[in-house]
Short mmCIF file of C-alpha atoms and ligand atoms in Angstrom, two decimals:
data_model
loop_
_atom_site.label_atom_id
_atom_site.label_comp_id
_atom_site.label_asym_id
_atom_site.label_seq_id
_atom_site.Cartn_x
_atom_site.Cartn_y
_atom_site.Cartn_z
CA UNK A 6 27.28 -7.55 -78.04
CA UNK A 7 25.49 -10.07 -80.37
CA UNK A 8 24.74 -8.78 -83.76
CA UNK A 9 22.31 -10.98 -85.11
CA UNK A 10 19.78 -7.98 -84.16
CA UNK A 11 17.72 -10.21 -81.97
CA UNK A 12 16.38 -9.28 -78.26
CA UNK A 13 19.00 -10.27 -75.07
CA UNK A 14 16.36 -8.81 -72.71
CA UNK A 15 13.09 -8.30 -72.61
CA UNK A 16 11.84 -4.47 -70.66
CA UNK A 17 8.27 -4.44 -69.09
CA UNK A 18 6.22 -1.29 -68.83
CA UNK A 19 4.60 0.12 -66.06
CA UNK A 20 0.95 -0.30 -66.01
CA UNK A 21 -0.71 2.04 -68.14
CA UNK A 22 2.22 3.19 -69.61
CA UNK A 23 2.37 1.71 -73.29
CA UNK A 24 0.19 3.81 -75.27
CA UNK A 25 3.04 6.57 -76.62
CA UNK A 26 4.95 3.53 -78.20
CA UNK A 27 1.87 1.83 -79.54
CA UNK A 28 2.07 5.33 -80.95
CA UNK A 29 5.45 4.59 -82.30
CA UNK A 30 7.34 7.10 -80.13
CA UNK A 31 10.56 6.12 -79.93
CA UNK A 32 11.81 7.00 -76.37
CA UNK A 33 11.07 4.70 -73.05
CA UNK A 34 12.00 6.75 -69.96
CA UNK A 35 13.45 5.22 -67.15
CA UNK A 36 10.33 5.95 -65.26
CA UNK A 37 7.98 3.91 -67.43
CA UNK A 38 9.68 1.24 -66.69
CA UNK A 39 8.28 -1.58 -64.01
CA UNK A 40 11.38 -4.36 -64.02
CA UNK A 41 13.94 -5.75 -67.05
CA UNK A 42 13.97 -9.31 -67.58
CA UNK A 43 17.68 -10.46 -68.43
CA UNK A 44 20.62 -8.77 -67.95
CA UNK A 45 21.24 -6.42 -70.97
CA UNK A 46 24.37 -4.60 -71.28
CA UNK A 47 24.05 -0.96 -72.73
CA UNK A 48 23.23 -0.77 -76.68
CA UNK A 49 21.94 -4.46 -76.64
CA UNK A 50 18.67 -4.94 -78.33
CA UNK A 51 15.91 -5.39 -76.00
CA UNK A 52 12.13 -6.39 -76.09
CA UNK A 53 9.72 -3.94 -75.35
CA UNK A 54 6.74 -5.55 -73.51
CA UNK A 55 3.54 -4.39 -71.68
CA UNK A 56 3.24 -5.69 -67.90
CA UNK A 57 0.63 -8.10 -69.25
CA UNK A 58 3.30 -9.63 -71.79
CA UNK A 59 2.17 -8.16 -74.59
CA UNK A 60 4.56 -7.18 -77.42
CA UNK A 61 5.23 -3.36 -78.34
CA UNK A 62 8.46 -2.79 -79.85
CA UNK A 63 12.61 -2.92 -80.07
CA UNK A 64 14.88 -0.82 -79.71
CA UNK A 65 18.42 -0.25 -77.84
CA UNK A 66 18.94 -0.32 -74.06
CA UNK A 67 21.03 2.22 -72.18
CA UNK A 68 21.21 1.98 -68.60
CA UNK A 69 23.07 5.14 -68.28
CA UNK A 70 20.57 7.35 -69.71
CA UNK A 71 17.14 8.60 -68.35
CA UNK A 72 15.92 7.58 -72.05
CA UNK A 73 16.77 3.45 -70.97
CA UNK A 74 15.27 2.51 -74.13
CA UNK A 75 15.30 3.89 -77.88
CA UNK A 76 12.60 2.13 -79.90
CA UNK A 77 13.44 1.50 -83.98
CA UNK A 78 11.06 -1.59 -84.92
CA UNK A 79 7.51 -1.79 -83.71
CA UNK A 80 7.32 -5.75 -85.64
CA UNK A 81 8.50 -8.82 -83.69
CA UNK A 82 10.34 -9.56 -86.91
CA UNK A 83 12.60 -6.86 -87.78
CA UNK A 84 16.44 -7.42 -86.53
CA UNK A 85 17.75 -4.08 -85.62
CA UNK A 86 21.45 -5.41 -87.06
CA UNK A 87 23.48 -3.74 -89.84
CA UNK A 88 20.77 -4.67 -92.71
CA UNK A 89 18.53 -2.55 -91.08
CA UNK A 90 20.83 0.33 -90.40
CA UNK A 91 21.49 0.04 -93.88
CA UNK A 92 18.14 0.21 -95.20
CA UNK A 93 17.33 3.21 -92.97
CA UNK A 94 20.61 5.15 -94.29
CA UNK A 95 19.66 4.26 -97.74
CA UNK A 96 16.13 5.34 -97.44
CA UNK A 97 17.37 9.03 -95.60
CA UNK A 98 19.87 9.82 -98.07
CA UNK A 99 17.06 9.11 -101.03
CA UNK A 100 14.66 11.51 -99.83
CA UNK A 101 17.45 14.09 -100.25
CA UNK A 102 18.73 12.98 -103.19
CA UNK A 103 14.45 13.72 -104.53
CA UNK A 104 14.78 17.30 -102.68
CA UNK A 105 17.74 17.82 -105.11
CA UNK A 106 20.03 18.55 -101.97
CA UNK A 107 22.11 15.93 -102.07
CA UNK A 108 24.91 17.97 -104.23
CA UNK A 109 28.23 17.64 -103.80
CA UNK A 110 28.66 21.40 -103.83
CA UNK A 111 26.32 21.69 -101.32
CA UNK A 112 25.54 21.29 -97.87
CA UNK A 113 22.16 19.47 -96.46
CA UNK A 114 21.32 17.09 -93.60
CA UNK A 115 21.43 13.55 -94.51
CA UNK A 116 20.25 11.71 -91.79
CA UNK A 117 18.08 13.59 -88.74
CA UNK A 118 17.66 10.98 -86.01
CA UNK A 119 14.09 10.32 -85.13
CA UNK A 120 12.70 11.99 -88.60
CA UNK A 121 14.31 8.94 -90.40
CA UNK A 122 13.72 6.47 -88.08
CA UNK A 123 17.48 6.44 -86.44
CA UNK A 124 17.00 7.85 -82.96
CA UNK A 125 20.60 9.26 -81.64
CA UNK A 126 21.87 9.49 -85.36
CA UNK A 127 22.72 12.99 -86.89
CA UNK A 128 24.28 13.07 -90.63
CA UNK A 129 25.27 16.06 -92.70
CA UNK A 130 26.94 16.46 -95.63
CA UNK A 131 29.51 19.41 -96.11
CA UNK A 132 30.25 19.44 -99.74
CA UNK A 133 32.94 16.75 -99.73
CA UNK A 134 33.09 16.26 -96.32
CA UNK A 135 30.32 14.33 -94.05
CA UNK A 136 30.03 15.50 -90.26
CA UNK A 137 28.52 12.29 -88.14
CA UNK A 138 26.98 13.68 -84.46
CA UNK A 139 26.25 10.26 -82.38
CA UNK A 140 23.74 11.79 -79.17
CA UNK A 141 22.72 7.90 -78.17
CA UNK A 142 25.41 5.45 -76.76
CA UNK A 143 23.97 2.69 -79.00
CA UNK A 144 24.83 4.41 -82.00
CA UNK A 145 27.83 5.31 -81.08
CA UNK A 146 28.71 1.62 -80.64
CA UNK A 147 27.32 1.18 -84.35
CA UNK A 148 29.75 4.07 -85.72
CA UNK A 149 31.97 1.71 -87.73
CA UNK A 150 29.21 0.21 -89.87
CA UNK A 151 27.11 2.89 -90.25
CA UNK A 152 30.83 4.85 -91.51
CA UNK A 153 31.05 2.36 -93.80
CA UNK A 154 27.58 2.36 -94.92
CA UNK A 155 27.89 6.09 -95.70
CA UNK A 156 31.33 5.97 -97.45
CA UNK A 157 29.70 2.92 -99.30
CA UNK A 158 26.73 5.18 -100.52
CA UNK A 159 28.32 8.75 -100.42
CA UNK A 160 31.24 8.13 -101.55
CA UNK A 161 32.93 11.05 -99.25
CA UNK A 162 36.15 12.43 -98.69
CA UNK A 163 36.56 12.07 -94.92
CA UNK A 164 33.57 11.73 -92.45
CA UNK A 165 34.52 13.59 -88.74
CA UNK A 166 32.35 12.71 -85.61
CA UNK A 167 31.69 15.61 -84.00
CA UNK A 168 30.58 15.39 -80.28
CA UNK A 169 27.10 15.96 -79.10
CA UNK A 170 26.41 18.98 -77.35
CA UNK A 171 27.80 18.53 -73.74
CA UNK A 172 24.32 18.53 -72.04
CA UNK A 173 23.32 15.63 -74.26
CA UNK A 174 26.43 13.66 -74.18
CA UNK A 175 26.29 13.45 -70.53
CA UNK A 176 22.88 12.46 -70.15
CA UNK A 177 23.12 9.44 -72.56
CA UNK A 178 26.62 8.43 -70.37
CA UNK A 179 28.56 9.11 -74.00
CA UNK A 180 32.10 10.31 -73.83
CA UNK A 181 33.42 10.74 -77.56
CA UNK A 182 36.10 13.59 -78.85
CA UNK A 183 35.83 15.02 -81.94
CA UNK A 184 37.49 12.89 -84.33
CA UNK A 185 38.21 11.80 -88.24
CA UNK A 186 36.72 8.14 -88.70
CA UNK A 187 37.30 8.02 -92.20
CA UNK A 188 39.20 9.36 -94.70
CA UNK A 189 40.66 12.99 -94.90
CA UNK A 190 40.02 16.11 -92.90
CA UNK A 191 39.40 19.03 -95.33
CA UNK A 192 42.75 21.24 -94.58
CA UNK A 193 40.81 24.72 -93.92
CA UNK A 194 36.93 25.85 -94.21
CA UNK A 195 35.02 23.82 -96.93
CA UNK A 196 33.11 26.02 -99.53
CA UNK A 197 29.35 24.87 -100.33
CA UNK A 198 26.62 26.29 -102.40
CA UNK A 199 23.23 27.82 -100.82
CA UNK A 200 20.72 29.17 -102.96
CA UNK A 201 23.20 30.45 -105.28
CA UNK A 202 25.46 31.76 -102.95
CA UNK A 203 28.38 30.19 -101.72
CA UNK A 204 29.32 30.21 -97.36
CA UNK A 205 33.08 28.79 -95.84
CA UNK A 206 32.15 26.63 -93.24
CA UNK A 207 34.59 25.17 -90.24
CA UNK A 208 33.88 21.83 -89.77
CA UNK A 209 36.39 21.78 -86.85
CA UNK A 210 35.29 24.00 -84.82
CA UNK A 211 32.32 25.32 -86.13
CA UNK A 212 28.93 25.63 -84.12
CA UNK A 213 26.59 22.58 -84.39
CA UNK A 214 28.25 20.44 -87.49
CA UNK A 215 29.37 23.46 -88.74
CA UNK A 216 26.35 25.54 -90.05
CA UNK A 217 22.85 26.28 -89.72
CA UNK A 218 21.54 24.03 -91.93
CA UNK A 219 17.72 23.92 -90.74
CA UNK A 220 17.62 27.61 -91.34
CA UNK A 221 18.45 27.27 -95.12
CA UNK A 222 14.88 27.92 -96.80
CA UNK A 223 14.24 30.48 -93.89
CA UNK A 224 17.07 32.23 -95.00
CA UNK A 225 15.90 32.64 -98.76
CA UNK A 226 12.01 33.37 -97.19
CA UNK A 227 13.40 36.11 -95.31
CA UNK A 228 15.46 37.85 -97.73
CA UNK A 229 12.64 37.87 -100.17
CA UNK A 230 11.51 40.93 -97.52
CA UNK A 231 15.10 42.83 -97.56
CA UNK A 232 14.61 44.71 -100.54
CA UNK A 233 15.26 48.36 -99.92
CA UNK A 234 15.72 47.89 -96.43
CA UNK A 235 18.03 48.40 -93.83
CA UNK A 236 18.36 45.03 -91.78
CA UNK A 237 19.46 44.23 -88.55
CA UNK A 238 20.73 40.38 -88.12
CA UNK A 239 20.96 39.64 -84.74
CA UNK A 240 22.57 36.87 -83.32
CA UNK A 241 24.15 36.17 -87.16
CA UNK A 242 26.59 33.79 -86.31
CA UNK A 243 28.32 32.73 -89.80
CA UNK A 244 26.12 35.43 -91.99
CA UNK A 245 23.51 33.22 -93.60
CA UNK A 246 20.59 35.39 -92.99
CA UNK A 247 23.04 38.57 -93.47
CA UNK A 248 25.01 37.76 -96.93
CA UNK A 249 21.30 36.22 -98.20
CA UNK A 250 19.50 39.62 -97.44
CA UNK A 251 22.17 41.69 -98.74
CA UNK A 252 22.70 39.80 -101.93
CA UNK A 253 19.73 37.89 -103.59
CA UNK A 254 17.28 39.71 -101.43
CA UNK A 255 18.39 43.53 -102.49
CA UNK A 256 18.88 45.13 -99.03
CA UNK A 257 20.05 48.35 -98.56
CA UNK A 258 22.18 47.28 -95.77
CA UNK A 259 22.78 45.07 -92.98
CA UNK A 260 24.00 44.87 -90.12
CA UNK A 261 24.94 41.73 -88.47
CA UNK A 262 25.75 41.13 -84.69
CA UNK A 263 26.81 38.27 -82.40
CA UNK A 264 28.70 38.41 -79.45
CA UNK A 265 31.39 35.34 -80.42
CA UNK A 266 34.61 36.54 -82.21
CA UNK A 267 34.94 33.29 -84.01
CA UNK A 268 30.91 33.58 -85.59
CA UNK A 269 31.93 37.37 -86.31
CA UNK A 270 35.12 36.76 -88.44
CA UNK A 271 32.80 33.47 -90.20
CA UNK A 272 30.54 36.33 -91.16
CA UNK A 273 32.73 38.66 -92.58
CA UNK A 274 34.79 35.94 -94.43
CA UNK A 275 31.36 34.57 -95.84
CA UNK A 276 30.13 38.55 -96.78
CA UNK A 277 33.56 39.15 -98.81
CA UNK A 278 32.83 36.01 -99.80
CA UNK A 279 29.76 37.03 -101.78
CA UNK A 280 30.71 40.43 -102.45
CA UNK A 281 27.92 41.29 -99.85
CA UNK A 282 30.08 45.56 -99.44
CA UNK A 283 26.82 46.76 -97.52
CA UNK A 284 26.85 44.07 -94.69
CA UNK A 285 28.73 45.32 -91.38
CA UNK A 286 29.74 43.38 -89.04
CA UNK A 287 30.10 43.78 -85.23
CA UNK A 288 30.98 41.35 -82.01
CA UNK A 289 28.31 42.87 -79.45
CA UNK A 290 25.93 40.90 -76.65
CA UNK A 291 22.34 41.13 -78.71
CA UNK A 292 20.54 42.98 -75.23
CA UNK A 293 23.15 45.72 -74.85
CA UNK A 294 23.29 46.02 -78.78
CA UNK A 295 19.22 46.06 -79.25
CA UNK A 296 19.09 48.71 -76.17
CA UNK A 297 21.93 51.24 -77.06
CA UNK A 298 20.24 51.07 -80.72
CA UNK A 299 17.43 52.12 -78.94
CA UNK A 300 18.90 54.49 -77.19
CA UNK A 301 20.02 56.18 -80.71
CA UNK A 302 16.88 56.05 -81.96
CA UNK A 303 18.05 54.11 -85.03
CA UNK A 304 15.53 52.42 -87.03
CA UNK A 305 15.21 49.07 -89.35
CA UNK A 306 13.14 47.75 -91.90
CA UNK A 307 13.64 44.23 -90.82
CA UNK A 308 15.09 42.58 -88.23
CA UNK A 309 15.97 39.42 -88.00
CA UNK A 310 16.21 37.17 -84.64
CA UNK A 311 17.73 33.56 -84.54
CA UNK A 312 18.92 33.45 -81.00
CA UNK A 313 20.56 30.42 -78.88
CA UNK A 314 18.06 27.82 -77.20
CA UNK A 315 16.61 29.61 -74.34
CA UNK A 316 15.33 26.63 -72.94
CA UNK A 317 16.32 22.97 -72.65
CA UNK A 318 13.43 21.88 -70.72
CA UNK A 319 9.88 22.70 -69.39
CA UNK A 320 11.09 23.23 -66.18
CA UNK A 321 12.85 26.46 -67.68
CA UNK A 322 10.33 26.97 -69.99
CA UNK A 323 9.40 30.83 -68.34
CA UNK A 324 12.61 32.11 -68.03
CA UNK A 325 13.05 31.66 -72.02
CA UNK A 326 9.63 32.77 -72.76
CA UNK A 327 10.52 35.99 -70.78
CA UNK A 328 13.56 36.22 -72.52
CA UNK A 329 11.98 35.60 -75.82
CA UNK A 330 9.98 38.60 -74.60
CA UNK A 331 12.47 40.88 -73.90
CA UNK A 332 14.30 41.14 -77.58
CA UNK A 333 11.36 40.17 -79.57
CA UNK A 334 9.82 43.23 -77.74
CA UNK A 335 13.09 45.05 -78.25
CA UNK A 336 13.46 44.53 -82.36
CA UNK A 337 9.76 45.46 -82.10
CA UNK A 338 10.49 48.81 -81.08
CA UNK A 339 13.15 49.44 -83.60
CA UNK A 340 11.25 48.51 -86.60
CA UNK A 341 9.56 51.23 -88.67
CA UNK A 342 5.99 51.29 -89.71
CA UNK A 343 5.02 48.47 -92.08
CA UNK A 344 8.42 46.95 -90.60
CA UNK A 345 9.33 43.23 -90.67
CA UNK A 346 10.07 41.14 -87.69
CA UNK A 347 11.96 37.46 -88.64
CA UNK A 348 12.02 35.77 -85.30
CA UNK A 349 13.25 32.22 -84.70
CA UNK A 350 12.99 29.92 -81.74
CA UNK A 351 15.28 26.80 -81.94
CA UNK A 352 14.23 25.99 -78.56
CA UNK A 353 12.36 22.30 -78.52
CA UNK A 354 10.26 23.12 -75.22
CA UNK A 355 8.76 26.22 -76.33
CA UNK A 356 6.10 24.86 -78.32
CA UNK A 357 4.95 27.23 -81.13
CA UNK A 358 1.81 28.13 -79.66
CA UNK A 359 3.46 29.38 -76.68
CA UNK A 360 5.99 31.00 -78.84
CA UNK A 361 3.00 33.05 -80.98
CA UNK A 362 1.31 33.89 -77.52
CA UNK A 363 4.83 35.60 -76.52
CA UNK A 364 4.58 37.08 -79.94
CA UNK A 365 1.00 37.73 -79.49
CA UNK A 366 1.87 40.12 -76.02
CA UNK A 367 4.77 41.51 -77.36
CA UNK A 368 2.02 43.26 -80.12
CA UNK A 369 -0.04 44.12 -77.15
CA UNK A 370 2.74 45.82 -74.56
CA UNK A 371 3.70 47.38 -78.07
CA UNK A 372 0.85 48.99 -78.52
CA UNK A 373 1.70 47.96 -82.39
CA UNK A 374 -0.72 44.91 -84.46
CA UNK A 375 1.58 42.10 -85.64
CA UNK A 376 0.19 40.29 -88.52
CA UNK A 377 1.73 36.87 -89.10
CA UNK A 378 2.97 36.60 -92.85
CA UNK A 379 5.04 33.16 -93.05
CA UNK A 380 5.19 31.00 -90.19
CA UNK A 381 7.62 28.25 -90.29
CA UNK A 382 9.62 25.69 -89.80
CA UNK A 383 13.45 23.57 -90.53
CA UNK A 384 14.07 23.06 -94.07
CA UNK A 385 12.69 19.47 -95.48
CA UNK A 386 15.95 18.06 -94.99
CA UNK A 387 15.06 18.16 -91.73
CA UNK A 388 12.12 15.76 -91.14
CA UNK A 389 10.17 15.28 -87.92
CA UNK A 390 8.36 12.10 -87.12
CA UNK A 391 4.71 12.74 -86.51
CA UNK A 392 4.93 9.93 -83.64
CA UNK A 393 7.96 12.32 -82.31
CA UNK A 394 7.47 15.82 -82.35
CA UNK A 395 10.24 16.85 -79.49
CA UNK A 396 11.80 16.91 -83.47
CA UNK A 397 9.73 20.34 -84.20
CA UNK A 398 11.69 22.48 -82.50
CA UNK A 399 12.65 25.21 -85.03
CA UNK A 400 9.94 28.25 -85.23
CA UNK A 401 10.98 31.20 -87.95
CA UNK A 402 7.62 33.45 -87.36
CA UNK A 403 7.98 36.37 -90.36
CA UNK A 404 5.60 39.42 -89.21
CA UNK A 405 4.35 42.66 -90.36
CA UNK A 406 4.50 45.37 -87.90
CA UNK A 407 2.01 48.24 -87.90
N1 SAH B 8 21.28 32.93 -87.74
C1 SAH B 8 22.44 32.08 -87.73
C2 SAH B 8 22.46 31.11 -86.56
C3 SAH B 8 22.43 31.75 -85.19
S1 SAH B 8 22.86 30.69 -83.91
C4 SAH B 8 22.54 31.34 -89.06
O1 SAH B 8 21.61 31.36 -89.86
O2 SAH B 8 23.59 30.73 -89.31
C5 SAH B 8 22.87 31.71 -82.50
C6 SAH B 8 24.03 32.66 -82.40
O3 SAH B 8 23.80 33.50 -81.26
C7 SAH B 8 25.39 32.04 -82.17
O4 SAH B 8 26.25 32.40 -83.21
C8 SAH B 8 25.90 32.63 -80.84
O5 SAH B 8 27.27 32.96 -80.87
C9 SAH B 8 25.06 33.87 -80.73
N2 SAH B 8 24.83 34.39 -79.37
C10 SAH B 8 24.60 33.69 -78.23
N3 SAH B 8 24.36 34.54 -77.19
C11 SAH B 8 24.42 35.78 -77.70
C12 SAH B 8 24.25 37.10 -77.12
N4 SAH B 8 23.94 37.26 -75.85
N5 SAH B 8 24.40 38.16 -77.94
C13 SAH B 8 24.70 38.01 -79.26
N6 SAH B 8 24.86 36.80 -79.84
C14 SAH B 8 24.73 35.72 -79.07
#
């Protein structure tokens, strides 16, 4: 692989076909594709061209993935070599260093692919510790200099790669373990600050990179509607939402549920943690748990929703909206009057308007108004490009129930 940064290849468009990267989006499926001319192999830089020769962009080939081409210049002059990768790290990690999140105490996302301008490239920092998730092939061949770029302007104690989510990995042809790259691995969970409050995170074998990062201002909005109430967290995997209500946001008490043992014992640890004595904790599927609370007649002031994508792709796109249905429908009925519902979506195919339409008949089979109080999205570590919005995928939809 040359890395001077330059084009081997050149990839022509289908007629017809150029307008979302004249629009700066940065994928090129396989099927807009009319014919390459050269031979690329996978994460070479490549031309992007119209049928009628026209320059559009560069960007990384991938001949094992439906996405053939990730697009990061949209100038016939920019080299997509190491300077680049530098600039584009330096420039990420300086809009969180302005947001005040880049603390070493803390936790916040550093680098999120497409919102900075590095398609395939997820960075977040764990107190100390940095957690690297590669989902494109080409940047997983850049791993060594963009480690050393990040150790040259973090400064951390060990950076681990942690593997895409399996889905992913196998569409973009990427095999990679879970591994150290640099430095040391912390030796148990790493403490980090949140809005005052302090959460043990396993970087090993912790969900995503470890934590919920995106939900972090979601968390404190939320909370600020837990006073005097008693809360139901469902689906609370490590206890942000939980320990935030019960603690800063004055709760009466909470209870938190999620079916995996390891997300249950996370929670606990992180309520002791915080000396959060009215959050329970229990290991129950959320449908049997919302149904047999039901069944009791028990009733909340707030309940909070934040379940697992539903969806990974239009084609499924019903299915999760029904589900979405079924327990937003199902909190509904346990809240009492003047109740709050906090419902997320982290599902990148249901768009929000779809998701407020769900909302919108849940009120109606209800028979109860919802009025929409906060509606929003991942914290501003997370940016989305405008020319990508597949990066929007987080909805947290905070609603007053009649
Ligand atoms: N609110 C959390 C993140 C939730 S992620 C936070 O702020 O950190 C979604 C969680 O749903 C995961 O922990 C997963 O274990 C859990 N989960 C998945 N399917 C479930 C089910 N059927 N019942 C209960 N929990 C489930």
């Amino acid at each position: 692989m040359p890395d001077d940064g330059l084009p081997t290849a050149t990839v022509v468009l289908k007629p017809k076909r150029a307008r979302p990267f004249f629009g700066r989006h940065p994928w090129v499926l396989d099927s807009a594709v009319l014919r390459v001319e050269g031979d690329p192999a996978d994460g070479d830089v490549v031309e992007l061209a119209t049928h009628d020769g026209t320059f559009v962009g560069r960007g990384l080939w991938n001949s094992a993935s439906r996405l053939r081409v990730r697009l990061y210049a949209f100038d016939a002059t920019t080299r997509l070599d190491a300077d680049l990768w530098r600039q584009r790290l330096e420039a990420a990690i300086a809009l969180r260093r302005s947001l005040g999140l880049d603390d070493r105490t803390g936790a916040c996302r550093l680098v999120n692919s497409e919102g900075d301008d590095l398609s395939g490239l997820i960075v977040d920092r764990y107190g100390e510790h940095l957690a690297v998730q590669v989902t494109a092939l080409a940047m997983a061949r850049r791993l060594e200099e963009i480690c050393d770029v990040l150790q040259a302007l973090v400064a951390p104690a060990g950076i681990l790669l942690r593997g895409a989510e399996r889905g992913l990995a196998k569409l973009e042809g990427l095999h990679l373990a879970d591994r150290l790259v640099r430095g040391t691995a912390p030796a148990g969970p790493v403490f980090v600050h949140e809005h005052g409050l302090r959460f043990g995170i396993d970087l090993a074998e912790g969900q995503k990179t470890g934590f919920y990062l995106d939900q972090r201002d979601n968390r404190q909005a939320v909370a600020r509607f837990a006073r005097g109430r008693r809360v139901l967290d469902m689906f609370c995997y490590s206890g942000g939402f939980s320990v935030t209500c019960a603690t800063t946001g004055g709760a009466r008490s909470v209870l938190a549920v999620d079916s995996s043992a390891k997300a249950t014992a996370l929670a606990k640890a992180n309520a002791d943690l915080n000396g959060a004595a009215s959050v329970t904790v229990e290991k129950a599927d959320a449908f049997e748990k919302l149904a047999s609370l039901a069944a009791a007649d028990e009733r909340f002031g707030l309940v909070i929703l934040d379940p697992p994508k539903f969806s990974r792709s239009r084609a499924t796109l019903d299915d999760a909206l029904r589900a979405y249905h079924r327990i937003n429908r199902a909190a509904v009925d346990l809240l009492e009057p003047g109740g709050i519902l906090a419902t997320c979506s982290c599902s990148g195919s249901v768009a929000r308007e779809d998701f407020l339409q769900m909302l919108a008949g849940v009120a109606q089979r209800a028979g109860r108004p919802l009025q929409l109080l906060e509606c929003r999205g991942a914290a501003a570590d997370h940016p989305v490009s405008v020319s990508c919005l597949e990066g929007e995928y987080l909805k947290c939809v905070i609603a007053r129930v009649a």
